């Protein structure tokens, strides 16, 4: 057994021989012909890239004058393109209808009524014991009556008495049409309309009317407002759409109460006849003419109600003759442009009378379009067919207006059903418009005429 203090075996082993590090020498690369060619082509391909970089650098170094010149050329090119586009798309914008129906207003009528102080209604208050508390004086009588009118008490007092005195009737009518105060205008209109047509039809009271306004009173009010019905609209440039800077220009605020009162007068014609047939014809002409004022668009509903009331005034026998007179009166005042379409379309009722008046108006405007040279129904349609729509000088806007007029003329009466020759000629006219104008025609209003004719032709085929 070996001793513990003896050295171990590995202590006598020889140290390991470490092999020396051998340094490897790199071999020199031999450059061949292929390598030279690849390097040559690589350098050659880099030349365009370097030139483009140099061009960009040169571009950024250009002067501001050159940039401004190029921007000006670009703007000029864009403007020319925009101009061409506008020329192509002009047919999408129809001219605006509208005439200046009101000129400068005249001085409003005087609203002083000295006779009010002696009216029986006011005297009854003055003599009443309650006046000792109220202390109403004679010179304050009109102010006191205005308070009664605004608060609605005047109508109640008149209803109790069953009589409208002449001075009270004339005073409230003048306030309605000429007062500068909206509160008095509205209250006076409510009073006048309630006297003629009570809202509560169950408890209708028959008033003893001391005074009723006539047609001349209403006509005079329009003249004070500056109404231009009798002006020559076809040749007068003053009837174009203008923006009146003057306070006296344009329709007055009182016109809406004039419209409402005329409507009520016709509705109450069975109770008290205020107008004659000729006067109602004149009022219809005036109301249709009011539709042409763009400043009265907000009163379109009131105008339609008024027109319907006026149309309902006539008897069946007199209505057809009156339609001809109304139409001939309007064509003397309204030009045969988009304004005549507005005049026709303002008669928008669906009842038989409204349709008949609309048809007559459209036909008379069609006759006016051909300078009164043709008056026969079939001749009108043949004249439309004879128009050469391929001619570059053809007025396609005028053709579109004539198509719309013919549509209102024929579709609002029984001609298409009663006269086959009219139906056939109308269909031929529509086919002519559809075929002579191609879908690539870029003339103004060409697409509108073609689309309108195609639409009407399709509708005519389904009838």
Short mmCIF file of C-alpha atoms in Angstrom, two decimals:
data_model
loop_
_atom_site.label_atom_id
_atom_site.label_comp_id
_atom_site.label_asym_id
_atom_site.label_seq_id
_atom_site.Cartn_x
_atom_site.Cartn_y
_atom_site.Cartn_z
CA UNK A 1 0.00 0.00 0.00
CA UNK A 2 1.52 3.17 -1.06
CA UNK A 3 2.21 5.80 1.34
CA UNK A 4 0.11 8.83 1.62
CA UNK A 5 3.02 11.23 1.42
CA UNK A 6 4.40 9.84 -1.82
CA UNK A 7 4.02 11.90 -4.94
CA UNK A 8 1.30 11.10 -7.41
CA UNK A 9 1.99 9.50 -10.71
CA UNK A 10 1.02 12.44 -12.91
CA UNK A 11 3.57 14.60 -11.23
CA UNK A 12 6.28 12.58 -13.02
CA UNK A 13 4.72 12.91 -16.47
CA UNK A 14 6.49 14.98 -19.11
CA UNK A 15 4.89 18.28 -20.23
CA UNK A 16 2.91 18.18 -23.46
CA UNK A 17 4.67 19.27 -26.53
CA UNK A 18 2.74 22.16 -28.04
CA UNK A 19 2.98 22.24 -31.81
CA UNK A 20 4.05 25.60 -33.20
CA UNK A 21 1.47 27.81 -34.98
CA UNK A 22 1.78 27.55 -38.69
CA UNK A 23 1.12 30.84 -40.52
CA UNK A 24 -0.83 30.40 -43.77
CA UNK A 25 0.14 32.63 -46.60
CA UNK A 26 -2.72 33.91 -48.89
CA UNK A 27 -2.35 33.18 -52.49
CA UNK A 28 -2.45 36.06 -54.84
CA UNK A 29 -5.70 36.19 -56.94
CA UNK A 30 -5.12 35.91 -60.64
CA UNK A 31 -7.29 38.49 -62.57
CA UNK A 32 -8.64 36.98 -65.73
CA UNK A 33 -10.23 38.44 -68.87
CA UNK A 34 -13.74 37.68 -67.66
CA UNK A 35 -13.20 39.72 -64.51
CA UNK A 36 -12.01 42.68 -66.51
CA UNK A 37 -15.10 42.56 -68.75
CA UNK A 38 -17.51 42.39 -65.81
CA UNK A 39 -15.82 45.38 -64.16
CA UNK A 40 -16.02 47.31 -67.42
CA UNK A 41 -19.74 46.70 -67.85
CA UNK A 42 -20.41 47.50 -64.20
CA UNK A 43 -18.75 50.90 -64.54
CA UNK A 44 -20.60 51.55 -67.80
CA UNK A 45 -24.00 50.78 -66.18
CA UNK A 46 -23.28 53.24 -63.35
CA UNK A 47 -22.81 56.17 -65.75
CA UNK A 48 -26.62 56.85 -66.38
CA UNK A 49 -27.28 56.78 -62.63
CA UNK A 50 -24.57 59.35 -62.04
CA UNK A 51 -25.92 61.52 -64.87
CA UNK A 52 -29.49 61.41 -63.47
CA UNK A 53 -28.17 62.43 -60.07
CA UNK A 54 -26.29 65.29 -61.65
CA UNK A 55 -29.46 66.32 -63.56
CA UNK A 56 -31.46 66.38 -60.34
CA UNK A 57 -28.82 68.47 -58.67
CA UNK A 58 -28.85 70.80 -61.67
CA UNK A 59 -32.66 70.98 -61.57
CA UNK A 60 -32.64 72.08 -57.98
CA UNK A 61 -30.10 74.72 -58.90
CA UNK A 62 -32.39 76.32 -61.49
CA UNK A 63 -33.35 79.93 -60.97
CA UNK A 64 -36.75 81.05 -59.60
CA UNK A 65 -37.53 82.75 -62.91
CA UNK A 66 -37.48 79.43 -64.75
CA UNK A 67 -39.79 77.89 -62.15
CA UNK A 68 -42.23 80.80 -62.43
CA UNK A 69 -42.27 80.43 -66.20
CA UNK A 70 -43.08 76.75 -66.00
CA UNK A 71 -45.80 77.35 -63.40
CA UNK A 72 -47.35 80.01 -65.63
CA UNK A 73 -47.37 77.61 -68.57
CA UNK A 74 -48.97 74.92 -66.43
CA UNK A 75 -51.64 77.32 -65.14
CA UNK A 76 -52.39 78.43 -68.68
CA UNK A 77 -52.82 74.82 -69.77
CA UNK A 78 -55.12 74.04 -66.82
CA UNK A 79 -57.24 77.12 -67.53
CA UNK A 80 -57.66 76.10 -71.16
CA UNK A 81 -58.77 72.62 -70.10
CA UNK A 82 -61.23 74.12 -67.62
CA UNK A 83 -62.62 76.42 -70.30
CA UNK A 84 -63.19 73.49 -72.64
CA UNK A 85 -64.89 71.54 -69.86
CA UNK A 86 -67.19 74.48 -69.12
CA UNK A 87 -68.13 74.72 -72.79
CA UNK A 88 -69.03 71.05 -72.81
CA UNK A 89 -71.10 71.20 -69.59
CA UNK A 90 -73.00 74.43 -70.20
CA UNK A 91 -76.17 72.51 -71.06
CA UNK A 92 -76.40 71.32 -67.46
CA UNK A 93 -77.18 74.84 -66.28
CA UNK A 94 -80.57 76.18 -67.30
CA UNK A 95 -81.04 79.97 -67.21
CA UNK A 96 -82.78 81.23 -64.09
CA UNK A 97 -86.38 82.32 -64.47
CA UNK A 98 -87.43 85.60 -62.95
CA UNK A 99 -88.58 89.10 -63.80
CA UNK A 100 -88.60 92.28 -61.81
CA UNK A 101 -92.29 92.40 -61.02
CA UNK A 102 -92.08 95.40 -58.67
CA UNK A 103 -90.40 98.71 -59.31
CA UNK A 104 -90.12 101.70 -57.02
CA UNK A 105 -92.97 102.01 -54.57
CA UNK A 106 -95.07 105.13 -54.52
CA UNK A 107 -95.93 107.10 -51.41
CA UNK A 108 -98.25 105.06 -49.20
CA UNK A 109 -101.82 106.26 -48.81
CA UNK A 110 -102.62 108.39 -45.80
CA UNK A 111 -103.98 106.42 -42.89
CA UNK A 112 -105.80 109.26 -41.12
CA UNK A 113 -109.53 108.74 -40.70
CA UNK A 114 -111.14 111.69 -38.90
CA UNK A 115 -114.56 110.06 -39.20
CA UNK A 116 -113.48 107.33 -36.78
CA UNK A 117 -114.07 109.68 -33.86
CA UNK A 118 -117.76 109.87 -34.73
CA UNK A 119 -118.38 106.19 -35.48
CA UNK A 120 -121.20 104.55 -33.52
CA UNK A 121 -118.92 101.87 -32.06
CA UNK A 122 -116.56 104.38 -30.50
CA UNK A 123 -119.39 106.64 -29.35
CA UNK A 124 -120.95 103.74 -27.48
CA UNK A 125 -117.75 103.49 -25.43
CA UNK A 126 -117.58 107.22 -24.89
CA UNK A 127 -121.13 107.30 -23.54
CA UNK A 128 -120.71 104.21 -21.39
CA UNK A 129 -120.30 104.58 -17.65
CA UNK A 130 -117.09 102.55 -17.85
CA UNK A 131 -115.48 105.41 -19.75
CA UNK A 132 -115.27 107.33 -16.51
CA UNK A 133 -112.67 104.77 -15.47
CA UNK A 134 -110.99 104.46 -18.86
CA UNK A 135 -110.91 108.17 -19.58
CA UNK A 136 -111.05 107.83 -23.37
CA UNK A 137 -110.89 111.16 -25.18
CA UNK A 138 -112.14 111.90 -28.66
CA UNK A 139 -108.65 112.58 -30.06
CA UNK A 140 -107.47 109.22 -28.66
CA UNK A 141 -110.23 107.26 -30.36
CA UNK A 142 -108.11 105.83 -33.18
CA UNK A 143 -105.40 104.68 -30.79
CA UNK A 144 -108.05 103.02 -28.64
CA UNK A 145 -109.52 101.23 -31.68
CA UNK A 146 -106.05 100.04 -32.71
CA UNK A 147 -105.67 98.41 -29.32
CA UNK A 148 -109.05 96.71 -29.70
CA UNK A 149 -108.06 95.54 -33.19
CA UNK A 150 -104.71 94.05 -32.15
CA UNK A 151 -106.20 92.25 -29.13
CA UNK A 152 -109.10 90.82 -31.15
CA UNK A 153 -111.82 92.69 -29.27
CA UNK A 154 -112.90 94.76 -32.27
CA UNK A 155 -113.99 91.64 -34.16
CA UNK A 156 -115.96 90.43 -31.13
CA UNK A 157 -117.71 93.79 -30.74
CA UNK A 158 -118.60 93.96 -34.42
CA UNK A 159 -119.86 90.38 -34.29
CA UNK A 160 -122.15 91.29 -31.36
CA UNK A 161 -123.49 94.32 -33.21
CA UNK A 162 -123.83 92.41 -36.50
CA UNK A 163 -122.78 95.45 -38.49
CA UNK A 164 -119.55 96.78 -39.95
CA UNK A 165 -119.61 100.55 -40.31
CA UNK A 166 -118.17 102.11 -43.44
CA UNK A 167 -115.43 104.00 -41.59
CA UNK A 168 -114.40 100.85 -39.66
CA UNK A 169 -114.28 98.76 -42.85
CA UNK A 170 -112.28 101.34 -44.83
CA UNK A 171 -109.92 101.95 -41.90
CA UNK A 172 -109.05 98.28 -41.31
CA UNK A 173 -108.67 97.68 -45.08
CA UNK A 174 -106.19 100.58 -45.33
CA UNK A 175 -104.22 99.33 -42.33
CA UNK A 176 -103.98 95.88 -43.89
CA UNK A 177 -102.56 97.15 -47.20
CA UNK A 178 -100.61 100.25 -46.22
CA UNK A 179 -99.64 100.19 -42.54
CA UNK A 180 -95.86 100.09 -41.89
CA UNK A 181 -96.45 98.19 -38.63
CA UNK A 182 -96.56 94.41 -38.94
CA UNK A 183 -98.73 94.04 -35.84
CA UNK A 184 -101.44 96.29 -37.30
CA UNK A 185 -101.19 94.70 -40.77
CA UNK A 186 -101.67 91.18 -39.43
CA UNK A 187 -104.54 92.16 -37.08
CA UNK A 188 -106.34 94.14 -39.80
CA UNK A 189 -106.03 91.24 -42.27
CA UNK A 190 -107.43 88.84 -39.70
CA UNK A 191 -110.35 91.19 -39.07
CA UNK A 192 -111.18 91.76 -42.77
CA UNK A 193 -110.92 88.06 -43.66
CA UNK A 194 -113.01 86.99 -40.66
CA UNK A 195 -115.78 89.40 -41.63
CA UNK A 196 -115.99 87.90 -45.13
CA UNK A 197 -115.32 84.28 -44.20
CA UNK A 198 -115.77 83.42 -40.49
CA UNK A 199 -113.55 80.60 -39.27
CA UNK A 200 -116.40 79.02 -37.30
CA UNK A 201 -118.82 78.06 -40.06
CA UNK A 202 -121.34 76.68 -37.54
CA UNK A 203 -122.06 80.07 -35.99
CA UNK A 204 -121.90 82.06 -39.19
CA UNK A 205 -123.05 85.64 -38.66
CA UNK A 206 -124.56 87.66 -41.50
CA UNK A 207 -123.00 91.09 -41.15
CA UNK A 208 -124.54 94.26 -42.42
CA UNK A 209 -121.63 95.53 -44.51
CA UNK A 210 -121.42 99.29 -44.59
CA UNK A 211 -118.46 99.16 -47.04
CA UNK A 212 -116.62 96.54 -49.11
CA UNK A 213 -113.49 97.16 -51.18
CA UNK A 214 -113.85 96.62 -54.91
CA UNK A 215 -111.44 95.59 -57.64
CA UNK A 216 -110.23 99.14 -58.22
CA UNK A 217 -109.14 99.42 -54.58
CA UNK A 218 -107.04 96.28 -54.87
CA UNK A 219 -105.67 97.39 -58.22
CA UNK A 220 -104.70 100.77 -56.78
CA UNK A 221 -102.83 99.01 -53.96
CA UNK A 222 -100.71 97.15 -56.53
CA UNK A 223 -99.91 100.42 -58.27
CA UNK A 224 -98.77 101.91 -54.96
CA UNK A 225 -96.56 98.85 -54.44
CA UNK A 226 -94.87 99.56 -57.81
CA UNK A 227 -96.40 96.58 -59.65
CA UNK A 228 -95.16 96.44 -63.28
CA UNK A 229 -97.84 94.30 -64.92
CA UNK A 230 -98.58 96.77 -67.71
CA UNK A 231 -94.92 97.33 -68.60
CA UNK A 232 -93.66 95.82 -71.89
CA UNK A 233 -91.73 92.88 -70.46
CA UNK A 234 -90.49 91.59 -73.81
CA UNK A 235 -88.53 94.72 -74.68
CA UNK A 236 -87.94 96.44 -71.35
CA UNK A 237 -84.57 95.71 -69.78
CA UNK A 238 -85.87 97.07 -66.48
CA UNK A 239 -87.69 93.78 -65.90
CA UNK A 240 -84.50 91.75 -65.63
CA UNK A 241 -83.50 90.31 -62.29
CA UNK A 242 -81.86 93.12 -60.36
CA UNK A 243 -80.80 93.65 -56.79
CA UNK A 244 -82.57 96.75 -55.63
CA UNK A 245 -80.44 98.76 -53.25
CA UNK A 246 -83.20 101.28 -52.65
CA UNK A 247 -85.59 100.75 -49.75
CA UNK A 248 -88.48 101.58 -52.08
CA UNK A 249 -87.58 98.84 -54.60
CA UNK A 250 -89.01 95.33 -54.59
CA UNK A 251 -92.23 93.88 -53.18
CA UNK A 252 -93.55 95.42 -49.96
CA UNK A 253 -94.34 93.37 -46.87
CA UNK A 254 -98.03 94.14 -47.31
CA UNK A 255 -98.25 92.02 -50.50
CA UNK A 256 -98.81 88.80 -48.55
CA UNK A 257 -101.95 90.27 -46.97
CA UNK A 258 -103.14 91.45 -50.39
CA UNK A 259 -102.79 87.86 -51.64
CA UNK A 260 -104.63 86.41 -48.63
CA UNK A 261 -107.49 88.92 -48.88
CA UNK A 262 -108.05 88.28 -52.61
CA UNK A 263 -108.19 84.55 -51.89
CA UNK A 264 -110.79 85.03 -49.13
CA UNK A 265 -112.89 87.37 -51.31
CA UNK A 266 -113.24 84.65 -53.96
CA UNK A 267 -114.04 81.97 -51.38
CA UNK A 268 -116.78 84.22 -49.98
CA UNK A 269 -118.24 85.01 -53.42
CA UNK A 270 -121.34 82.94 -52.64
CA UNK A 271 -122.00 85.15 -49.61
CA UNK A 272 -121.20 88.53 -51.15
CA UNK A 273 -120.13 89.05 -54.73
CA UNK A 274 -117.22 91.49 -54.77
CA UNK A 275 -115.74 90.96 -58.27
CA UNK A 276 -117.05 90.60 -61.79
CA UNK A 277 -115.83 87.92 -64.23
CA UNK A 278 -113.54 90.36 -66.07
CA UNK A 279 -112.06 91.55 -62.78
CA UNK A 280 -111.26 87.98 -61.70
CA UNK A 281 -109.57 87.41 -65.07
CA UNK A 282 -107.38 90.43 -64.38
CA UNK A 283 -106.59 89.20 -60.87
CA UNK A 284 -105.56 85.76 -62.19
CA UNK A 285 -103.22 87.42 -64.66
CA UNK A 286 -101.70 89.48 -61.84
CA UNK A 287 -101.29 86.49 -59.51
CA UNK A 288 -99.58 84.37 -62.20
CA UNK A 289 -97.30 87.31 -62.92
CA UNK A 290 -96.39 87.46 -59.21
CA UNK A 291 -95.01 83.92 -59.54
CA UNK A 292 -92.24 85.36 -61.75
CA UNK A 293 -90.70 87.41 -58.92
CA UNK A 294 -87.96 85.37 -57.26
CA UNK A 295 -88.27 87.53 -54.14
CA UNK A 296 -91.75 86.07 -53.60
CA UNK A 297 -90.68 82.40 -53.63
CA UNK A 298 -91.47 82.26 -49.92
CA UNK A 299 -95.12 83.10 -50.72
CA UNK A 300 -95.50 80.35 -53.35
CA UNK A 301 -97.93 78.37 -51.18
CA UNK A 302 -100.11 81.45 -50.55
CA UNK A 303 -100.04 82.30 -54.26
CA UNK A 304 -101.13 78.76 -55.20
CA UNK A 305 -104.05 78.91 -52.74
CA UNK A 306 -105.06 82.32 -54.08
CA UNK A 307 -104.90 81.13 -57.69
CA UNK A 308 -107.01 78.08 -56.87
CA UNK A 309 -109.63 80.29 -55.20
CA UNK A 310 -109.73 82.59 -58.22
CA UNK A 311 -110.13 79.66 -60.64
CA UNK A 312 -113.00 78.32 -58.52
CA UNK A 313 -114.84 81.63 -58.84
CA UNK A 314 -116.05 81.04 -62.41
CA UNK A 315 -119.10 79.20 -63.57
CA UNK A 316 -118.49 76.22 -65.87
CA UNK A 317 -119.83 78.06 -68.91
CA UNK A 318 -117.68 81.16 -68.47
CA UNK A 319 -114.45 79.43 -67.47
CA UNK A 320 -113.31 78.17 -70.89
CA UNK A 321 -113.75 81.55 -72.53
CA UNK A 322 -111.99 83.25 -69.62
CA UNK A 323 -108.98 80.91 -69.98
CA UNK A 324 -108.39 82.17 -73.52
CA UNK A 325 -108.52 85.80 -72.35
CA UNK A 326 -106.12 85.12 -69.46
CA UNK A 327 -103.65 83.34 -71.75
CA UNK A 328 -103.67 86.10 -74.36
CA UNK A 329 -103.16 88.68 -71.65
CA UNK A 330 -100.12 86.85 -70.28
CA UNK A 331 -98.35 86.23 -73.61
CA UNK A 332 -98.35 90.00 -74.16
CA UNK A 333 -96.39 90.46 -70.94
CA UNK A 334 -94.22 87.35 -70.46
CA UNK A 335 -91.35 86.58 -72.88
CA UNK A 336 -91.16 83.14 -74.53
CA UNK A 337 -88.16 81.98 -72.51
CA UNK A 338 -87.85 80.10 -69.22
CA UNK A 339 -90.28 82.62 -67.71
CA UNK A 340 -93.14 81.30 -69.81
CA UNK A 341 -92.40 77.82 -68.44
CA UNK A 342 -92.61 79.24 -64.93
CA UNK A 343 -95.95 80.86 -65.79
CA UNK A 344 -97.38 77.58 -67.07
CA UNK A 345 -96.05 75.49 -64.19
CA UNK A 346 -97.43 77.95 -61.62
CA UNK A 347 -100.90 76.55 -62.43
CA UNK A 348 -100.12 73.41 -60.49
CA UNK A 349 -103.56 72.16 -59.48
CA UNK A 350 -104.69 68.63 -60.30
CA UNK A 351 -108.36 69.52 -60.74
CA UNK A 352 -109.94 69.71 -64.19
CA UNK A 353 -110.04 73.52 -64.27
CA UNK A 354 -106.38 73.95 -63.38
CA UNK A 355 -105.35 71.41 -66.01
CA UNK A 356 -107.42 73.16 -68.64
CA UNK A 357 -105.96 76.59 -67.85
CA UNK A 358 -102.46 75.10 -67.90
CA UNK A 359 -103.06 73.51 -71.28
CA UNK A 360 -104.45 76.73 -72.78
CA UNK A 361 -101.50 78.75 -71.45
CA UNK A 362 -98.96 76.30 -72.89
CA UNK A 363 -100.64 76.28 -76.31
CA UNK A 364 -100.80 80.07 -76.53
CA UNK A 365 -97.13 80.35 -75.60
CA UNK A 366 -96.33 77.78 -78.31
CA UNK A 367 -98.18 79.92 -80.82
CA UNK A 368 -96.14 82.91 -79.65
CA UNK A 369 -92.91 80.92 -80.11
CA UNK A 370 -93.72 80.69 -83.83
CA UNK A 371 -94.57 84.41 -84.02
CA UNK A 372 -98.31 83.73 -84.39
CA UNK A 373 -97.73 82.21 -87.84
CA UNK A 374 -99.39 78.90 -86.95
CA UNK A 375 -102.53 78.43 -84.87
CA UNK A 376 -103.69 74.93 -85.74
CA UNK A 377 -102.81 72.09 -83.38
CA UNK A 378 -101.44 69.80 -86.08
CA UNK A 379 -99.51 72.64 -87.70
CA UNK A 380 -97.81 73.40 -84.39
CA UNK A 381 -96.50 69.83 -84.15
CA UNK A 382 -95.44 69.73 -87.81
CA UNK A 383 -93.54 72.97 -87.27
CA UNK A 384 -91.66 71.30 -84.42
CA UNK A 385 -90.83 68.32 -86.66
CA UNK A 386 -89.52 70.59 -89.42
CA UNK A 387 -86.79 72.03 -87.18
CA UNK A 388 -83.37 70.75 -88.27
CA UNK A 389 -81.74 69.79 -85.00
CA UNK A 390 -78.48 68.77 -86.73
CA UNK A 391 -77.88 72.36 -87.77
CA UNK A 392 -75.12 73.85 -85.63
CA UNK A 393 -76.99 77.15 -85.48
CA UNK A 394 -80.15 75.50 -84.11
CA UNK A 395 -81.30 77.08 -80.84
CA UNK A 396 -81.58 73.98 -78.67
CA UNK A 397 -82.66 75.95 -75.58
CA UNK A 398 -85.65 77.26 -77.53
CA UNK A 399 -86.36 73.71 -78.70
CA UNK A 400 -86.29 72.46 -75.11
CA UNK A 401 -88.75 75.18 -74.03
CA UNK A 402 -91.08 74.25 -76.89
CA UNK A 403 -90.94 70.57 -75.91
CA UNK A 404 -91.93 71.37 -72.31
CA UNK A 405 -94.74 73.65 -73.51
CA UNK A 406 -96.02 70.93 -75.84
CA UNK A 407 -95.90 68.43 -72.99
CA UNK A 408 -98.08 70.66 -70.77
CA UNK A 409 -100.42 71.43 -73.66
CA UNK A 410 -101.05 67.81 -74.69
CA UNK A 411 -100.91 65.95 -71.40
CA UNK A 412 -103.40 68.27 -69.69
CA UNK A 413 -106.23 67.64 -72.14
CA UNK A 414 -107.76 64.77 -74.11
CA UNK A 415 -106.25 65.55 -77.53
CA UNK A 416 -103.92 62.54 -77.48
CA UNK A 417 -106.90 60.23 -76.90
CA UNK A 418 -109.50 61.95 -79.04
CA UNK A 419 -107.33 62.69 -82.11
CA UNK A 420 -105.07 59.83 -83.28
CA UNK A 421 -103.40 62.13 -85.82
CA UNK A 422 -102.23 64.39 -82.99
CA UNK A 423 -100.85 61.40 -81.06
CA UNK A 424 -99.01 60.09 -84.14
CA UNK A 425 -97.55 63.48 -85.01
CA UNK A 426 -96.43 64.03 -81.43
CA UNK A 427 -94.68 60.65 -81.38
CA UNK A 428 -92.96 61.50 -84.67
CA UNK A 429 -91.77 64.79 -83.21
CA UNK A 430 -90.28 63.04 -80.17
CA UNK A 431 -88.54 60.41 -82.32
CA UNK A 432 -87.13 63.19 -84.46
CA UNK A 433 -85.57 64.83 -81.39
CA UNK A 434 -84.19 61.54 -80.10
CA UNK A 435 -82.64 60.45 -83.42
CA UNK A 436 -81.21 63.72 -84.74
CA UNK A 437 -79.31 64.43 -81.52
CA UNK A 438 -76.68 61.81 -80.71
CA UNK A 439 -75.37 60.96 -77.27
CA UNK A 440 -71.98 62.43 -78.22
CA UNK A 441 -73.41 65.81 -79.23
CA UNK A 442 -71.62 68.37 -77.06
CA UNK A 443 -73.72 71.40 -78.02
CA UNK A 444 -75.38 73.38 -75.27
CA UNK A 445 -78.71 71.85 -74.17
CA UNK A 446 -78.35 68.98 -76.67
CA UNK A 447 -78.44 66.34 -73.95
CA UNK A 448 -81.44 68.02 -72.30
CA UNK A 449 -83.48 67.99 -75.52
CA UNK A 450 -82.54 64.39 -76.26
CA UNK A 451 -83.24 63.18 -72.70
CA UNK A 452 -86.56 65.06 -72.52
CA UNK A 453 -87.72 63.67 -75.87
CA UNK A 454 -86.70 60.12 -74.94
CA UNK A 455 -88.52 60.38 -71.62
CA UNK A 456 -91.70 61.71 -73.22
CA UNK A 457 -91.52 59.13 -76.02
CA UNK A 458 -91.32 56.31 -73.50
CA UNK A 459 -94.23 57.75 -71.54
CA UNK A 460 -96.28 58.25 -74.71
CA UNK A 461 -95.73 54.60 -75.67
CA UNK A 462 -97.13 53.35 -72.36
CA UNK A 463 -100.33 55.39 -72.68
#
